[in-house]
Amino acid sequence: GAGTLTSGPSAVASPGGHIHVFARGDDRRMWHSFWSGEAWSGWRDDLDAGTFTSGPAAVVSPDGAIHVFARGDDGNIWHSFYNGQLWSGWCPGLGVGTFTSGPGAVVSSGGDIHVFARGEDRGIWHSYFDGKLWSGWHADLAGGTFMSGAAVVATAVNTLHAFAQGDDRNIWHSFYNGQPWSGWQADLGKGTFQA
């Protein structure tokens, strides 16, 4: 089993109706349990070797593949995916970078996978997969310094929203709708939050 889990979970539903849950164990490896429709599998170390300093972010791409992202011991964001038969093993295919938060991930309505993480400059960085290649990391969310990584959501076609806790402890928001990112705004209303 996984022993003691040391991160919060990330969960996705696969096209076959199975539920997959991921969390980091006290051995700093990524553990996985899934619901078959009848029973839970129990915790498995089936994503292959790798040790991590963050919890996971998981998404399902339009082709039904499960993608899991986490920050490795080297500070880079690592990626593993399941094609319905095998896990790929962990690789840093999103581009080289050093990050100070775990990742946030989302699949856009167009099917691209977008991953966000806080960089050493405390800004939010972004890499995306268009179905063929990863873009590499970009600081295209422009400005801001943050205490957290980003939570992201896709809404309408080509529309993404990113949220992160700023140094002022407020929750800041930036959005993309096919144009450059909006820049960070504190438009959710005033509040201070404890991470």
PDB file of C-alpha atoms in Angstrom:
ATOM      1  CA  GLY A   1       0.000   0.000   0.000  1.00  0.00           C
ATOM      2  CA  ALA A   2       0.869   3.664  -0.103  1.00  0.00           C
ATOM      3  CA  GLY A   3       1.630   3.994   3.593  1.00  0.00           C
ATOM      4  CA  THR A   4       0.901   7.573   4.649  1.00  0.00           C
ATOM      5  CA  LEU A   5      -0.191   9.999   1.945  1.00  0.00           C
ATOM      6  CA  THR A   6       1.484  13.416   2.123  1.00  0.00           C
ATOM      7  CA  SER A   7      -0.482  15.438  -0.426  1.00  0.00           C
ATOM      8  CA  GLY A   8      -4.049  16.169  -1.276  1.00  0.00           C
ATOM      9  CA  PRO A   9      -5.575  14.082  -4.061  1.00  0.00           C
ATOM     10  CA  SER A  10      -6.251  14.782  -7.699  1.00  0.00           C
ATOM     11  CA  ALA A  11      -9.049  12.778  -9.330  1.00  0.00           C
ATOM     12  CA  VAL A  12     -10.361  12.235 -12.856  1.00  0.00           C
ATOM     13  CA  ALA A  13     -13.003  10.069 -14.527  1.00  0.00           C
ATOM     14  CA  SER A  14     -11.902   8.085 -17.577  1.00  0.00           C
ATOM     15  CA  PRO A  15     -14.205   7.601 -20.589  1.00  0.00           C
ATOM     16  CA  GLY A  16     -15.055   4.048 -19.435  1.00  0.00           C
ATOM     17  CA  GLY A  17     -16.492   5.450 -16.222  1.00  0.00           C
ATOM     18  CA  HIS A  18     -13.565   4.487 -13.985  1.00  0.00           C
ATOM     19  CA  ILE A  19     -12.478   6.990 -11.345  1.00  0.00           C
ATOM     20  CA  HIS A  20      -8.726   7.498 -10.873  1.00  0.00           C
ATOM     21  CA  VAL A  21      -7.277   9.134  -7.739  1.00  0.00           C
ATOM     22  CA  PHE A  22      -3.622  10.157  -7.325  1.00  0.00           C
ATOM     23  CA  ALA A  23      -1.669  11.318  -4.257  1.00  0.00           C
ATOM     24  CA  ARG A  24       1.956  11.514  -3.101  1.00  0.00           C
ATOM     25  CA  GLY A  25       3.025   8.985  -0.485  1.00  0.00           C
ATOM     26  CA  ASP A  26       5.461   9.436   2.396  1.00  0.00           C
ATOM     27  CA  ASP A  27       8.058   7.785   0.133  1.00  0.00           C
ATOM     28  CA  ARG A  28       7.574  10.859  -2.130  1.00  0.00           C
ATOM     29  CA  ARG A  29       6.373   8.634  -4.989  1.00  0.00           C
ATOM     30  CA  MET A  30       3.034   9.103  -6.758  1.00  0.00           C
ATOM     31  CA  TRP A  31       0.358   6.571  -5.805  1.00  0.00           C
ATOM     32  CA  HIS A  32      -2.795   5.657  -7.692  1.00  0.00           C
ATOM     33  CA  SER A  33      -6.122   4.020  -6.827  1.00  0.00           C
ATOM     34  CA  PHE A  34      -9.026   3.483  -9.220  1.00  0.00           C
ATOM     35  CA  TRP A  35     -12.685   2.561  -9.072  1.00  0.00           C
ATOM     36  CA  SER A  36     -13.568  -0.171 -11.600  1.00  0.00           C
ATOM     37  CA  GLY A  37     -17.306   0.307 -11.264  1.00  0.00           C
ATOM     38  CA  GLU A  38     -17.456  -2.417  -8.634  1.00  0.00           C
ATOM     39  CA  ALA A  39     -14.515  -1.953  -6.255  1.00  0.00           C
ATOM     40  CA  TRP A  40     -11.467   0.191  -5.508  1.00  0.00           C
ATOM     41  CA  SER A  41      -8.118  -1.224  -6.640  1.00  0.00           C
ATOM     42  CA  GLY A  42      -6.251  -0.199  -3.503  1.00  0.00           C
ATOM     43  CA  TRP A  43      -3.218   2.077  -3.691  1.00  0.00           C
ATOM     44  CA  ARG A  44      -0.689   1.144  -6.388  1.00  0.00           C
ATOM     45  CA  ASP A  45       2.762   2.441  -7.255  1.00  0.00           C
ATOM     46  CA  ASP A  46       2.103   1.859 -10.972  1.00  0.00           C
ATOM     47  CA  LEU A  47       3.165   5.234 -12.418  1.00  0.00           C
ATOM     48  CA  ASP A  48       6.829   4.123 -12.399  1.00  0.00           C
ATOM     49  CA  ALA A  49       9.772   5.613 -10.534  1.00  0.00           C
ATOM     50  CA  GLY A  50      10.033   9.262  -9.542  1.00  0.00           C
ATOM     51  CA  THR A  51      10.066  11.289  -6.335  1.00  0.00           C
ATOM     52  CA  PHE A  52       8.095  14.482  -5.941  1.00  0.00           C
ATOM     53  CA  THR A  53       7.849  17.623  -3.832  1.00  0.00           C
ATOM     54  CA  SER A  54       4.216  18.412  -4.699  1.00  0.00           C
ATOM     55  CA  GLY A  55       0.898  16.709  -5.019  1.00  0.00           C
ATOM     56  CA  PRO A  56      -0.428  15.759  -8.451  1.00  0.00           C
ATOM     57  CA  ALA A  57      -2.636  17.460 -11.022  1.00  0.00           C
ATOM     58  CA  ALA A  58      -4.494  15.049 -13.316  1.00  0.00           C
ATOM     59  CA  VAL A  59      -6.559  15.572 -16.487  1.00  0.00           C
ATOM     60  CA  VAL A  60      -8.071  13.402 -19.216  1.00  0.00           C
ATOM     61  CA  SER A  61      -7.342  14.385 -22.830  1.00  0.00           C
ATOM     62  CA  PRO A  62      -9.935  14.047 -25.635  1.00  0.00           C
ATOM     63  CA  ASP A  63      -8.392  10.729 -26.756  1.00  0.00           C
ATOM     64  CA  GLY A  64      -9.124   9.282 -23.290  1.00  0.00           C
ATOM     65  CA  ALA A  65      -5.506   9.307 -22.048  1.00  0.00           C
ATOM     66  CA  ILE A  66      -4.961  10.168 -18.380  1.00  0.00           C
ATOM     67  CA  HIS A  67      -2.196  12.747 -17.790  1.00  0.00           C
ATOM     68  CA  VAL A  68      -0.616  13.336 -14.364  1.00  0.00           C
ATOM     69  CA  PHE A  69       1.750  16.208 -13.515  1.00  0.00           C
ATOM     70  CA  ALA A  70       3.835  16.857 -10.379  1.00  0.00           C
ATOM     71  CA  ARG A  71       6.898  18.855  -9.309  1.00  0.00           C
ATOM     72  CA  GLY A  72       9.954  16.634  -9.046  1.00  0.00           C
ATOM     73  CA  ASP A  73      12.908  16.820  -6.654  1.00  0.00           C
ATOM     74  CA  ASP A  74      14.740  18.904  -9.284  1.00  0.00           C
ATOM     75  CA  GLY A  75      12.027  21.594  -9.243  1.00  0.00           C
ATOM     76  CA  ASN A  76      10.862  20.728 -12.759  1.00  0.00           C
ATOM     77  CA  ILE A  77       7.276  19.724 -13.603  1.00  0.00           C
ATOM     78  CA  TRP A  78       7.194  16.062 -14.619  1.00  0.00           C
ATOM     79  CA  HIS A  79       4.524  14.285 -16.660  1.00  0.00           C
ATOM     80  CA  SER A  80       3.262  10.710 -16.965  1.00  0.00           C
ATOM     81  CA  PHE A  81       0.322   9.485 -19.045  1.00  0.00           C
ATOM     82  CA  TYR A  82      -1.761   6.343 -19.352  1.00  0.00           C
ATOM     83  CA  ASN A  83      -2.950   5.299 -22.823  1.00  0.00           C
ATOM     84  CA  GLY A  84      -5.447   2.703 -21.616  1.00  0.00           C
ATOM     85  CA  GLN A  85      -2.850  -0.066 -21.330  1.00  0.00           C
ATOM     86  CA  LEU A  86       0.439   1.267 -19.917  1.00  0.00           C
ATOM     87  CA  TRP A  87       1.849   4.250 -18.039  1.00  0.00           C
ATOM     88  CA  SER A  88       4.506   6.143 -20.003  1.00  0.00           C
ATOM     89  CA  GLY A  89       6.870   6.686 -17.082  1.00  0.00           C
ATOM     90  CA  TRP A  90       7.806  10.169 -15.854  1.00  0.00           C
ATOM     91  CA  CYS A  91       9.430  12.679 -18.210  1.00  0.00           C
ATOM     92  CA  PRO A  92      10.043  16.458 -18.106  1.00  0.00           C
ATOM     93  CA  GLY A  93       8.501  16.925 -21.572  1.00  0.00           C
ATOM     94  CA  LEU A  94       6.824  20.271 -20.813  1.00  0.00           C
ATOM     95  CA  GLY A  95      10.141  22.124 -21.107  1.00  0.00           C
ATOM     96  CA  VAL A  96      12.864  22.813 -18.571  1.00  0.00           C
ATOM     97  CA  GLY A  97      12.126  25.135 -15.666  1.00  0.00           C
ATOM     98  CA  THR A  98      12.436  25.419 -11.910  1.00  0.00           C
ATOM     99  CA  PHE A  99       9.177  25.854 -10.027  1.00  0.00           C
ATOM    100  CA  THR A 100       8.151  26.632  -6.468  1.00  0.00           C
ATOM    101  CA  SER A 101       4.618  25.225  -6.547  1.00  0.00           C
ATOM    102  CA  GLY A 102       2.883  22.129  -7.698  1.00  0.00           C
ATOM    103  CA  PRO A 103       1.127  22.266 -11.056  1.00  0.00           C
ATOM    104  CA  GLY A 104      -2.416  23.157 -12.012  1.00  0.00           C
ATOM    105  CA  ALA A 105      -3.746  21.565 -15.202  1.00  0.00           C
ATOM    106  CA  VAL A 106      -6.801  21.788 -17.452  1.00  0.00           C
ATOM    107  CA  VAL A 107      -7.930  20.554 -20.881  1.00  0.00           C
ATOM    108  CA  SER A 108      -9.385  23.319 -23.044  1.00  0.00           C
ATOM    109  CA  SER A 109     -12.575  22.877 -25.038  1.00  0.00           C
ATOM    110  CA  GLY A 110     -10.347  22.599 -28.125  1.00  0.00           C
ATOM    111  CA  GLY A 111      -8.518  19.636 -26.546  1.00  0.00           C
ATOM    112  CA  ASP A 112      -5.190  21.298 -25.693  1.00  0.00           C
ATOM    113  CA  ILE A 113      -3.658  20.468 -22.305  1.00  0.00           C
ATOM    114  CA  HIS A 114      -2.557  23.524 -20.286  1.00  0.00           C
ATOM    115  CA  VAL A 115      -0.275  23.327 -17.226  1.00  0.00           C
ATOM    116  CA  PHE A 116       0.544  26.195 -14.854  1.00  0.00           C
ATOM    117  CA  ALA A 117       3.065  26.528 -12.004  1.00  0.00           C
ATOM    118  CA  ARG A 118       4.727  29.261  -9.954  1.00  0.00           C
ATOM    119  CA  GLY A 119       8.304  29.974 -11.044  1.00  0.00           C
ATOM    120  CA  GLU A 120      11.342  31.044  -9.043  1.00  0.00           C
ATOM    121  CA  ASP A 121      10.374  34.651  -9.867  1.00  0.00           C
ATOM    122  CA  ARG A 122       7.039  33.951  -8.061  1.00  0.00           C
ATOM    123  CA  GLY A 123       5.131  34.575 -11.301  1.00  0.00           C
ATOM    124  CA  ILE A 124       2.761  32.030 -12.850  1.00  0.00           C
ATOM    125  CA  TRP A 125       4.248  30.180 -15.834  1.00  0.00           C
ATOM    126  CA  HIS A 126       2.357  28.241 -18.509  1.00  0.00           C
ATOM    127  CA  SER A 127       3.075  25.359 -20.900  1.00  0.00           C
ATOM    128  CA  TYR A 128       0.573  23.725 -23.257  1.00  0.00           C
ATOM    129  CA  PHE A 129       0.286  20.657 -25.469  1.00  0.00           C
ATOM    130  CA  ASP A 130      -1.472  21.064 -28.829  1.00  0.00           C
ATOM    131  CA  GLY A 131      -1.789  17.339 -29.511  1.00  0.00           C
ATOM    132  CA  LYS A 132       1.695  17.091 -31.033  1.00  0.00           C
ATOM    133  CA  LEU A 133       4.219  19.171 -29.066  1.00  0.00           C
ATOM    134  CA  TRP A 134       4.601  20.965 -25.743  1.00  0.00           C
ATOM    135  CA  SER A 135       5.103  24.731 -26.113  1.00  0.00           C
ATOM    136  CA  GLY A 136       7.778  25.026 -23.431  1.00  0.00           C
ATOM    137  CA  TRP A 137       7.292  27.357 -20.451  1.00  0.00           C
ATOM    138  CA  HIS A 138       6.092  30.936 -21.028  1.00  0.00           C
ATOM    139  CA  ALA A 139       5.459  33.829 -18.641  1.00  0.00           C
ATOM    140  CA  ASP A 140       2.472  34.869 -20.766  1.00  0.00           C
ATOM    141  CA  LEU A 141       0.181  35.520 -17.784  1.00  0.00           C
ATOM    142  CA  ALA A 142       2.189  38.749 -17.252  1.00  0.00           C
ATOM    143  CA  GLY A 143       3.171  40.180 -13.913  1.00  0.00           C
ATOM    144  CA  GLY A 144       2.161  39.510 -10.338  1.00  0.00           C
ATOM    145  CA  THR A 145       3.947  37.736  -7.516  1.00  0.00           C
ATOM    146  CA  PHE A 146       2.190  34.861  -5.829  1.00  0.00           C
ATOM    147  CA  MET A 147       2.200  32.732  -2.692  1.00  0.00           C
ATOM    148  CA  SER A 148       0.567  29.778  -4.446  1.00  0.00           C
ATOM    149  CA  GLY A 149       0.411  27.960  -7.713  1.00  0.00           C
ATOM    150  CA  ALA A 150      -2.590  28.386  -9.990  1.00  0.00           C
ATOM    151  CA  ALA A 151      -6.005  26.744 -10.168  1.00  0.00           C
ATOM    152  CA  VAL A 152      -7.332  26.782 -13.724  1.00  0.00           C
ATOM    153  CA  VAL A 153     -10.631  26.143 -15.475  1.00  0.00           C
ATOM    154  CA  ALA A 154     -11.733  26.045 -19.126  1.00  0.00           C
ATOM    155  CA  THR A 155     -15.123  27.523 -19.989  1.00  0.00           C
ATOM    156  CA  ALA A 156     -16.156  28.511 -23.533  1.00  0.00           C
ATOM    157  CA  VAL A 157     -14.140  27.708 -26.671  1.00  0.00           C
ATOM    158  CA  ASN A 158     -10.569  29.009 -26.280  1.00  0.00           C
ATOM    159  CA  THR A 159     -11.366  30.524 -22.862  1.00  0.00           C
ATOM    160  CA  LEU A 160      -9.241  29.765 -19.785  1.00  0.00           C
ATOM    161  CA  HIS A 161      -9.344  31.306 -16.307  1.00  0.00           C
ATOM    162  CA  ALA A 162      -6.412  31.132 -13.857  1.00  0.00           C
ATOM    163  CA  PHE A 163      -6.585  31.932 -10.133  1.00  0.00           C
ATOM    164  CA  ALA A 164      -3.697  32.314  -7.673  1.00  0.00           C
ATOM    165  CA  GLN A 165      -3.050  33.755  -4.214  1.00  0.00           C
ATOM    166  CA  GLY A 166      -1.034  36.960  -4.422  1.00  0.00           C
ATOM    167  CA  ASP A 167       1.522  38.261  -1.942  1.00  0.00           C
ATOM    168  CA  ASP A 168      -1.292  40.389  -0.468  1.00  0.00           C
ATOM    169  CA  ARG A 169      -3.145  37.099   0.315  1.00  0.00           C
ATOM    170  CA  ASN A 170      -5.922  38.108  -2.072  1.00  0.00           C
ATOM    171  CA  ILE A 171      -7.078  35.732  -4.829  1.00  0.00           C
ATOM    172  CA  TRP A 172      -6.129  37.128  -8.237  1.00  0.00           C
ATOM    173  CA  HIS A 173      -7.641  36.207 -11.611  1.00  0.00           C
ATOM    174  CA  SER A 174      -6.371  36.257 -15.205  1.00  0.00           C
ATOM    175  CA  PHE A 175      -8.224  35.023 -18.274  1.00  0.00           C
ATOM    176  CA  TYR A 176      -7.502  34.071 -21.872  1.00  0.00           C
ATOM    177  CA  ASN A 177     -10.124  34.172 -24.635  1.00  0.00           C
ATOM    178  CA  GLY A 178      -8.050  33.817 -27.794  1.00  0.00           C
ATOM    179  CA  GLN A 179      -6.327  37.172 -27.206  1.00  0.00           C
ATOM    180  CA  PRO A 180      -3.314  37.756 -24.934  1.00  0.00           C
ATOM    181  CA  TRP A 181      -3.921  36.990 -21.253  1.00  0.00           C
ATOM    182  CA  SER A 182      -5.888  39.742 -19.498  1.00  0.00           C
ATOM    183  CA  GLY A 183      -3.321  40.455 -16.821  1.00  0.00           C
ATOM    184  CA  TRP A 184      -3.996  39.800 -13.141  1.00  0.00           C
ATOM    185  CA  GLN A 185      -7.084  41.382 -11.566  1.00  0.00           C
ATOM    186  CA  ALA A 186      -8.469  41.250  -8.033  1.00  0.00           C
ATOM    187  CA  ASP A 187     -12.016  41.123  -9.409  1.00  0.00           C
ATOM    188  CA  LEU A 188     -13.315  38.341  -7.143  1.00  0.00           C
ATOM    189  CA  GLY A 189     -13.794  40.821  -4.319  1.00  0.00           C
ATOM    190  CA  LYS A 190     -11.560  41.732  -1.404  1.00  0.00           C
ATOM    191  CA  GLY A 191     -10.443  39.011   0.964  1.00  0.00           C
ATOM    192  CA  THR A 192      -7.348  37.676   2.636  1.00  0.00           C
ATOM    193  CA  PHE A 193      -6.791  33.946   2.733  1.00  0.00           C
ATOM    194  CA  GLN A 194      -4.440  31.596   4.518  1.00  0.00           C
ATOM    195  CA  ALA A 195      -2.777  29.113   2.148  1.00  0.00           C
TER     196      ALA A 195
END
